[in-house]
mmCIF file of C-alpha atoms in Angstrom:
data_model
loop_
_atom_site.group_PDB
_atom_site.id
_atom_site.type_symbol
_atom_site.label_atom_id
_atom_site.label_comp_id
_atom_site.label_asym_id
_atom_site.label_seq_id
_atom_site.Cartn_x
_atom_site.Cartn_y
_atom_site.Cartn_z
ATOM 1 C CA UNK L 1 -22.795 -11.244 8.017
ATOM 2 C CA UNK L 2 -22.038 -14.236 9.996
ATOM 3 C CA UNK L 3 -18.687 -13.359 11.260
ATOM 4 C CA UNK L 4 -15.866 -15.666 12.552
ATOM 5 C CA UNK L 5 -14.528 -17.014 9.268
ATOM 6 C CA UNK L 6 -15.435 -14.298 7.005
ATOM 7 C CA UNK L 7 -12.633 -12.417 5.069
ATOM 8 C CA UNK L 8 -13.378 -8.986 4.557
ATOM 9 C CA UNK L 9 -12.594 -7.673 1.160
ATOM 10 C CA UNK L 10 -12.725 -3.948 0.164
ATOM 11 C CA UNK L 11 -12.776 -2.930 -3.503
ATOM 12 C CA UNK L 12 -11.709 0.275 -5.082
ATOM 13 C CA UNK L 13 -11.069 1.772 -8.507
ATOM 14 C CA UNK L 14 -7.981 4.036 -8.822
ATOM 15 C CA UNK L 15 -7.470 5.943 -12.183
ATOM 16 C CA UNK L 16 -4.269 7.779 -12.503
ATOM 17 C CA UNK L 17 -3.528 9.896 -15.377
ATOM 18 C CA UNK L 18 0.037 11.509 -16.693
ATOM 19 C CA UNK L 19 1.199 13.173 -19.618
ATOM 20 C CA UNK L 20 4.725 12.324 -20.589
ATOM 21 C CA UNK L 21 6.631 14.468 -23.172
ATOM 22 C CA UNK L 22 7.577 11.704 -25.330
ATOM 23 C CA UNK L 23 6.109 9.145 -27.807
ATOM 24 C CA UNK L 24 3.866 6.328 -26.887
ATOM 25 C CA UNK L 25 6.623 3.907 -28.025
ATOM 26 C CA UNK L 26 9.065 5.105 -25.515
ATOM 27 C CA UNK L 27 6.540 5.141 -22.650
ATOM 28 C CA UNK L 28 5.306 1.586 -23.741
ATOM 29 C CA UNK L 29 9.137 0.398 -23.858
ATOM 30 C CA UNK L 30 9.486 1.638 -20.233
ATOM 31 C CA UNK L 31 6.955 -0.841 -19.100
ATOM 32 C CA UNK L 32 8.060 -3.421 -21.455
ATOM 33 C CA UNK L 33 11.782 -3.713 -20.259
ATOM 34 C CA UNK L 34 12.388 -5.216 -17.036
ATOM 35 C CA UNK L 35 15.638 -3.246 -16.755
ATOM 36 C CA UNK L 36 13.663 -0.122 -17.262
ATOM 37 C CA UNK L 37 10.909 -0.990 -14.815
ATOM 38 C CA UNK L 38 13.423 -1.635 -12.160
ATOM 39 C CA UNK L 39 14.681 1.871 -12.714
ATOM 40 C CA UNK L 40 11.381 3.616 -12.416
ATOM 41 C CA UNK L 41 9.155 1.528 -10.433
ATOM 42 C CA UNK L 42 10.948 1.573 -7.060
ATOM 43 C CA UNK L 43 8.730 4.240 -5.276
ATOM 44 C CA UNK L 44 11.162 5.387 -2.660
ATOM 45 C CA UNK L 45 14.928 5.012 -1.907
ATOM 46 C CA UNK L 46 14.556 2.437 0.779
ATOM 47 C CA UNK L 47 12.288 0.157 -1.376
ATOM 48 C CA UNK L 48 13.541 -2.742 -3.421
ATOM 49 C CA UNK L 49 12.211 -5.102 -6.090
ATOM 50 C CA UNK L 50 13.825 -8.145 -7.700
ATOM 51 C CA UNK L 51 12.321 -10.336 -10.465
ATOM 52 C CA UNK L 52 12.394 -14.178 -10.118
ATOM 53 C CA UNK L 53 10.726 -14.239 -13.475
ATOM 54 C CA UNK L 54 9.684 -11.960 -16.112
ATOM 55 C CA UNK L 55 7.761 -12.815 -19.236
ATOM 56 C CA UNK L 56 6.284 -9.692 -20.977
ATOM 57 C CA UNK L 57 3.833 -11.438 -23.428
ATOM 58 C CA UNK L 58 0.376 -12.247 -23.541
ATOM 59 C CA UNK L 59 -0.234 -15.062 -21.031
ATOM 60 C CA UNK L 60 3.291 -14.547 -19.583
ATOM 61 C CA UNK L 61 3.943 -14.112 -15.942
ATOM 62 C CA UNK L 62 6.169 -11.965 -13.914
ATOM 63 C CA UNK L 63 7.295 -13.044 -10.564
ATOM 64 C CA UNK L 64 8.530 -10.318 -8.365
ATOM 65 C CA UNK L 65 9.642 -9.676 -4.533
ATOM 66 C CA UNK L 66 9.164 -6.235 -3.218
ATOM 67 C CA UNK L 67 8.991 -4.148 -0.190
ATOM 68 C CA UNK L 68 11.792 -2.598 1.769
ATOM 69 C CA UNK L 69 15.463 -3.457 0.450
ATOM 70 C CA UNK L 70 15.868 -4.915 4.055
ATOM 71 C CA UNK L 71 12.746 -6.885 3.921
ATOM 72 C CA UNK L 72 11.166 -7.807 0.606
ATOM 73 C CA UNK L 73 8.102 -9.386 2.288
ATOM 74 C CA UNK L 74 5.851 -9.003 -0.788
ATOM 75 C CA UNK L 75 5.511 -11.351 -3.553
ATOM 76 C CA UNK L 76 3.793 -10.172 -6.687
ATOM 77 C CA UNK L 77 2.553 -12.269 -9.415
ATOM 78 C CA UNK L 78 1.525 -10.333 -12.606
ATOM 79 C CA UNK L 79 -0.118 -12.045 -15.569
ATOM 80 C CA UNK L 80 -0.203 -10.224 -18.976
ATOM 81 C CA UNK L 81 -3.740 -10.502 -20.359
ATOM 82 C CA UNK L 82 -3.403 -8.160 -23.312
ATOM 83 C CA UNK L 83 -0.550 -6.231 -24.864
ATOM 84 C CA UNK L 84 -1.037 -3.966 -27.874
ATOM 85 C CA UNK L 85 2.243 -2.466 -28.703
ATOM 86 C CA UNK L 86 2.409 1.272 -28.019
ATOM 87 C CA UNK L 87 -1.342 1.400 -26.924
ATOM 88 C CA UNK L 88 -2.238 -0.852 -24.142
ATOM 89 C CA UNK L 89 -1.394 -3.341 -21.461
ATOM 90 C CA UNK L 90 -3.776 -5.227 -19.336
ATOM 91 C CA UNK L 91 -2.573 -7.372 -16.470
ATOM 92 C CA UNK L 92 -3.894 -9.245 -13.439
ATOM 93 C CA UNK L 93 -1.660 -8.714 -10.353
ATOM 94 C CA UNK L 94 -1.799 -10.560 -6.960
ATOM 95 C CA UNK L 95 0.153 -9.604 -4.000
ATOM 96 C CA UNK L 96 0.944 -11.951 -1.223
ATOM 97 C CA UNK L 97 2.698 -11.576 2.220
ATOM 98 C CA UNK L 98 3.714 -14.618 4.384
ATOM 99 C CA UNK L 99 2.143 -16.792 1.758
ATOM 100 C CA UNK L 100 -1.253 -15.146 2.159
ATOM 101 C CA UNK L 101 -2.873 -13.044 -0.543
ATOM 102 C CA UNK L 102 -3.218 -9.441 0.374
ATOM 103 C CA UNK L 103 -4.626 -7.787 -2.736
ATOM 104 C CA UNK L 104 -5.644 -8.759 -6.257
ATOM 105 C CA UNK L 105 -5.834 -6.126 -9.021
ATOM 106 C CA UNK L 106 -6.774 -5.771 -12.656
ATOM 107 C CA UNK L 107 -4.468 -3.163 -14.008
ATOM 108 C CA UNK L 108 -5.005 -1.438 -17.360
ATOM 109 C CA UNK L 109 -2.390 0.976 -18.786
ATOM 110 C CA UNK L 110 -3.394 2.816 -21.958
ATOM 111 C CA UNK L 111 -1.156 5.131 -24.023
ATOM 112 C CA UNK L 112 -2.639 7.621 -26.306
ATOM 113 C CA UNK L 113 -0.743 10.266 -28.291
ATOM 114 C CA UNK L 114 -1.470 13.865 -27.246
ATOM 115 C CA UNK L 115 0.416 16.074 -29.732
ATOM 116 C CA UNK L 116 4.010 15.239 -29.353
ATOM 117 C CA UNK L 117 3.349 13.812 -25.921
ATOM 118 C CA UNK L 118 1.743 10.836 -24.521
ATOM 119 C CA UNK L 119 -1.293 10.553 -22.225
ATOM 120 C CA UNK L 120 -1.073 7.688 -20.052
ATOM 121 C CA UNK L 121 -4.013 6.398 -18.025
ATOM 122 C CA UNK L 122 -3.539 3.696 -15.386
ATOM 123 C CA UNK L 123 -6.777 2.185 -14.109
ATOM 124 C CA UNK L 124 -6.321 -0.185 -11.076
ATOM 125 C CA UNK L 125 -9.395 -2.297 -9.848
ATOM 126 C CA UNK L 126 -8.249 -3.568 -6.613
ATOM 127 C CA UNK L 127 -9.725 -5.979 -4.087
ATOM 128 C CA UNK L 128 -7.800 -5.816 -0.818
ATOM 129 C CA UNK L 129 -8.206 -8.522 1.787
ATOM 130 C CA UNK L 130 -8.253 -7.726 5.533
ATOM 131 C CA UNK L 131 -7.206 -11.147 6.569
ATOM 132 C CA UNK L 132 -8.935 -14.129 7.747
ATOM 133 C CA UNK L 133 -11.077 -14.675 10.803
ATOM 134 C CA UNK L 134 -12.621 -11.302 10.622
ATOM 135 C CA UNK L 135 -14.887 -10.350 13.285
ATOM 136 C CA UNK L 136 -15.067 -6.785 12.231
ATOM 137 C CA UNK L 137 -12.697 -4.482 10.227
ATOM 138 C CA UNK L 138 -10.955 -2.396 12.838
ATOM 139 C CA UNK L 139 -10.483 -5.043 15.341
ATOM 140 C CA UNK L 140 -8.638 -7.299 13.078
ATOM 141 C CA UNK L 141 -7.095 -4.453 11.271
ATOM 142 C CA UNK L 142 -5.596 -3.311 14.560
ATOM 143 C CA UNK L 143 -4.515 -6.605 15.725
ATOM 144 C CA UNK L 144 -2.663 -7.158 12.527
ATOM 145 C CA UNK L 145 -1.282 -3.736 12.491
ATOM 146 C CA UNK L 146 -0.033 -4.030 16.042
ATOM 147 C CA UNK L 147 1.547 -7.313 15.189
ATOM 148 C CA UNK L 148 3.375 -5.904 12.301
ATOM 149 C CA UNK L 149 4.426 -2.876 14.499
ATOM 150 C CA UNK L 150 5.706 -5.178 17.149
ATOM 151 C CA UNK L 151 7.883 -6.717 14.579
ATOM 152 C CA UNK L 152 9.405 -3.317 13.942
ATOM 153 C CA UNK L 153 10.690 -2.705 17.367
ATOM 154 C CA UNK E 1 -3.277 8.055 5.559
ATOM 155 C CA UNK E 2 -1.000 11.198 5.366
ATOM 156 C CA UNK E 3 2.691 10.661 6.307
ATOM 157 C CA UNK E 4 2.679 12.930 9.294
ATOM 158 C CA UNK E 5 -0.408 11.249 10.723
ATOM 159 C CA UNK E 6 1.218 7.794 10.118
ATOM 160 C CA UNK E 7 4.244 9.016 11.839
ATOM 161 C CA UNK E 8 2.203 9.975 14.984
ATOM 162 C CA UNK E 9 0.441 6.771 14.855
ATOM 163 C CA UNK E 10 3.560 4.694 14.843
ATOM 164 C CA UNK E 11 5.355 6.898 17.490
ATOM 165 C CA UNK E 12 2.253 6.416 19.752
ATOM 166 C CA UNK E 13 2.407 2.753 19.215
ATOM 167 C CA UNK E 14 5.977 2.557 19.663
ATOM 168 C CA UNK E 15 5.427 2.179 23.347
ATOM 169 C CA UNK E 16 4.576 -1.210 24.716
ATOM 170 C CA UNK E 17 2.054 0.081 27.475
ATOM 171 C CA UNK E 18 0.255 1.984 24.840
ATOM 172 C CA UNK E 19 0.114 -1.039 22.487
ATOM 173 C CA UNK E 20 -1.360 -3.134 25.303
ATOM 174 C CA UNK E 21 -3.868 -0.635 25.829
ATOM 175 C CA UNK E 22 -4.998 -0.516 22.191
ATOM 176 C CA UNK E 23 -4.894 -4.279 22.132
ATOM 177 C CA UNK E 24 -7.276 -4.320 25.176
ATOM 178 C CA UNK E 25 -9.515 -1.835 23.759
ATOM 179 C CA UNK E 26 -9.787 -3.496 20.445
ATOM 180 C CA UNK E 27 -11.740 -6.238 22.253
ATOM 181 C CA UNK E 28 -14.271 -3.485 23.465
ATOM 182 C CA UNK E 29 -14.482 -0.244 25.400
ATOM 183 C CA UNK E 30 -13.098 -0.129 28.878
ATOM 184 C CA UNK E 31 -12.989 2.532 31.664
ATOM 185 C CA UNK E 32 -9.721 4.122 32.629
ATOM 186 C CA UNK E 33 -9.319 1.888 35.728
ATOM 187 C CA UNK E 34 -10.070 -1.190 33.785
ATOM 188 C CA UNK E 35 -7.493 -0.217 31.558
ATOM 189 C CA UNK E 36 -4.890 0.470 34.337
ATOM 190 C CA UNK E 37 -5.508 -2.890 36.137
ATOM 191 C CA UNK E 38 -3.668 -5.360 34.272
ATOM 192 C CA UNK E 39 -0.913 -3.006 33.307
ATOM 193 C CA UNK E 40 -0.054 -2.386 37.083
ATOM 194 C CA UNK E 41 0.594 1.371 36.510
ATOM 195 C CA UNK E 42 -0.916 4.292 38.217
ATOM 196 C CA UNK E 43 -3.985 6.163 36.872
ATOM 197 C CA UNK E 44 -2.193 9.505 36.062
ATOM 198 C CA UNK E 45 0.202 7.277 33.944
ATOM 199 C CA UNK E 46 -2.570 5.670 32.122
ATOM 200 C CA UNK E 47 -4.156 9.055 31.468
ATOM 201 C CA UNK E 48 -0.996 10.344 30.077
ATOM 202 C CA UNK E 49 -0.924 7.295 27.638
ATOM 203 C CA UNK E 50 -4.527 7.774 26.619
ATOM 204 C CA UNK E 51 -3.772 11.475 25.878
ATOM 205 C CA UNK E 52 -1.101 10.215 23.290
ATOM 206 C CA UNK E 53 -3.394 7.839 21.870
ATOM 207 C CA UNK E 54 -6.286 10.234 21.567
ATOM 208 C CA UNK E 55 -4.141 12.969 20.067
ATOM 209 C CA UNK E 56 -3.387 10.665 17.200
ATOM 210 C CA UNK E 57 -6.910 9.446 16.716
ATOM 211 C CA UNK E 58 -6.454 5.933 17.516
ATOM 212 C CA UNK E 59 -8.469 5.994 20.697
ATOM 213 C CA UNK E 60 -11.349 8.203 21.951
ATOM 214 C CA UNK E 61 -12.601 8.770 25.361
ATOM 215 C CA UNK E 62 -15.922 9.978 26.598
ATOM 216 C CA UNK E 63 -16.816 10.977 30.283
ATOM 217 C CA UNK E 64 -20.061 9.663 31.430
ATOM 218 C CA UNK E 65 -20.775 10.693 34.977
ATOM 219 C CA UNK E 66 -17.574 9.923 36.938
ATOM 220 C CA UNK E 67 -16.444 7.072 34.469
ATOM 221 C CA UNK E 68 -14.333 7.956 31.543
ATOM 222 C CA UNK E 69 -14.819 5.255 28.867
ATOM 223 C CA UNK E 70 -12.233 4.585 26.352
ATOM 224 C CA UNK E 71 -12.720 2.848 22.911
ATOM 225 C CA UNK E 72 -10.790 2.470 19.667
ATOM 226 C CA UNK E 73 -11.725 5.061 17.219
ATOM 227 C CA UNK E 74 -13.693 3.187 14.638
ATOM 228 C CA UNK E 75 -12.895 5.822 11.876
ATOM 229 C CA UNK E 76 -9.301 4.498 11.912
ATOM 230 C CA UNK E 77 -8.535 2.812 8.710
ATOM 231 C CA UNK E 78 -8.793 -0.965 8.439
ATOM 232 C CA UNK E 79 -5.799 -2.830 7.046
ATOM 233 C CA UNK E 80 -7.519 -3.116 3.606
ATOM 234 C CA UNK E 81 -8.216 0.524 3.529
ATOM 235 C CA UNK E 82 -4.773 1.307 4.375
ATOM 236 C CA UNK E 83 -3.327 -1.003 1.993
ATOM 237 C CA UNK E 84 -5.312 0.658 -1.004
ATOM 238 C CA UNK E 85 -4.283 4.194 0.307
ATOM 239 C CA UNK E 86 -0.677 3.153 0.401
ATOM 240 C CA UNK E 87 -0.820 1.410 -2.911
ATOM 241 C CA UNK E 88 -2.401 4.484 -4.475
ATOM 242 C CA UNK E 89 0.390 6.583 -3.027
ATOM 243 C CA UNK E 90 2.985 4.134 -4.080
ATOM 244 C CA UNK E 91 1.757 4.090 -7.687
ATOM 245 C CA UNK E 92 1.555 7.888 -7.883
ATOM 246 C CA UNK E 93 5.295 8.126 -7.208
ATOM 247 C CA UNK E 94 6.073 5.354 -9.425
ATOM 248 C CA UNK E 95 4.313 7.143 -12.310
ATOM 249 C CA UNK E 96 6.210 10.480 -11.539
ATOM 250 C CA UNK E 97 9.342 8.367 -11.541
ATOM 251 C CA UNK E 98 8.541 6.987 -14.975
ATOM 252 C CA UNK E 99 8.287 10.693 -16.145
ATOM 253 C CA UNK E 100 11.686 11.342 -14.674
ATOM 254 C CA UNK E 101 13.028 8.069 -16.220
ATOM 255 C CA UNK E 102 11.676 9.135 -19.542
ATOM 256 C CA UNK E 103 13.200 12.619 -19.386
ATOM 257 C CA UNK E 104 16.505 11.396 -18.139
ATOM 258 C CA UNK E 105 16.906 8.773 -20.963
ATOM 259 C CA UNK E 106 15.404 10.937 -23.763
ATOM 260 C CA UNK E 107 18.929 11.834 -24.886
ATOM 261 C CA UNK E 108 20.333 8.367 -24.541
ATOM 262 C CA UNK E 109 17.317 7.112 -26.686
ATOM 263 C CA UNK E 110 17.898 9.783 -29.395
ATOM 264 C CA UNK E 111 21.534 8.611 -29.818
ATOM 265 C CA UNK E 112 20.090 5.084 -29.987
ATOM 266 C CA UNK E 113 18.216 5.639 -33.239
ATOM 267 C CA UNK E 114 14.834 4.346 -31.933
ATOM 268 C CA UNK E 115 13.583 2.257 -29.020
ATOM 269 C CA UNK E 116 14.933 -1.134 -28.807
ATOM 270 C CA UNK E 117 12.192 -3.348 -27.955
ATOM 271 C CA UNK E 118 13.369 -6.759 -26.512
#
């Protein structure tokens, strides 16, 4: 690798399964409705999210700010690639911070009936970027982390 | 990264002297006295800070002869690795919350005849 201007990327595939005791239609609706999403998709009390645009349809785009309530520093764009009612949602998501892309993901959500319940499988193929001017992973990782930490104090 | 480990890391890095030491070491390994020089603090004070940084795995030190060399622990996660780990954790929480949401709204929904999709 010829270093200086290289941006290091890291790929990962994350698969998460859940069984919900309800119909696929209700689980699907919880993803479809922005109102519902704002209720369940805030991972912890200090976190916040706000939609600038929401377009749940094939080819549609969501634009959302998220992060801590006091600092919604991340800008997410979600493009819906495929929507099959009550069965599947495929979306491409990018997340930027300070105008720079941090990660891009292909997210597939599948809903399958499992008796009276629903098996939901979320598969995320993530490419995360370490940042520009990468000499090596940990050095830039640490410099950026230290810069972020410095802002905290 | 585990939350407790992250807490320790943040605590270790909450000190400006320790941040300066890590920043110096991120450019390459250094001896304790080399670390102490630009900081204008005593060697014992540097050693104390090093112990904190070593305890949370940010820095490791090795004594070769009479010289203790310090370096940044390369196993520490890069920003991208941390991003992915955080993201997985965040999504796990979100999906649990989706379950809670579905449970909490189950009765509302029954009264509502059927899901209204907008």
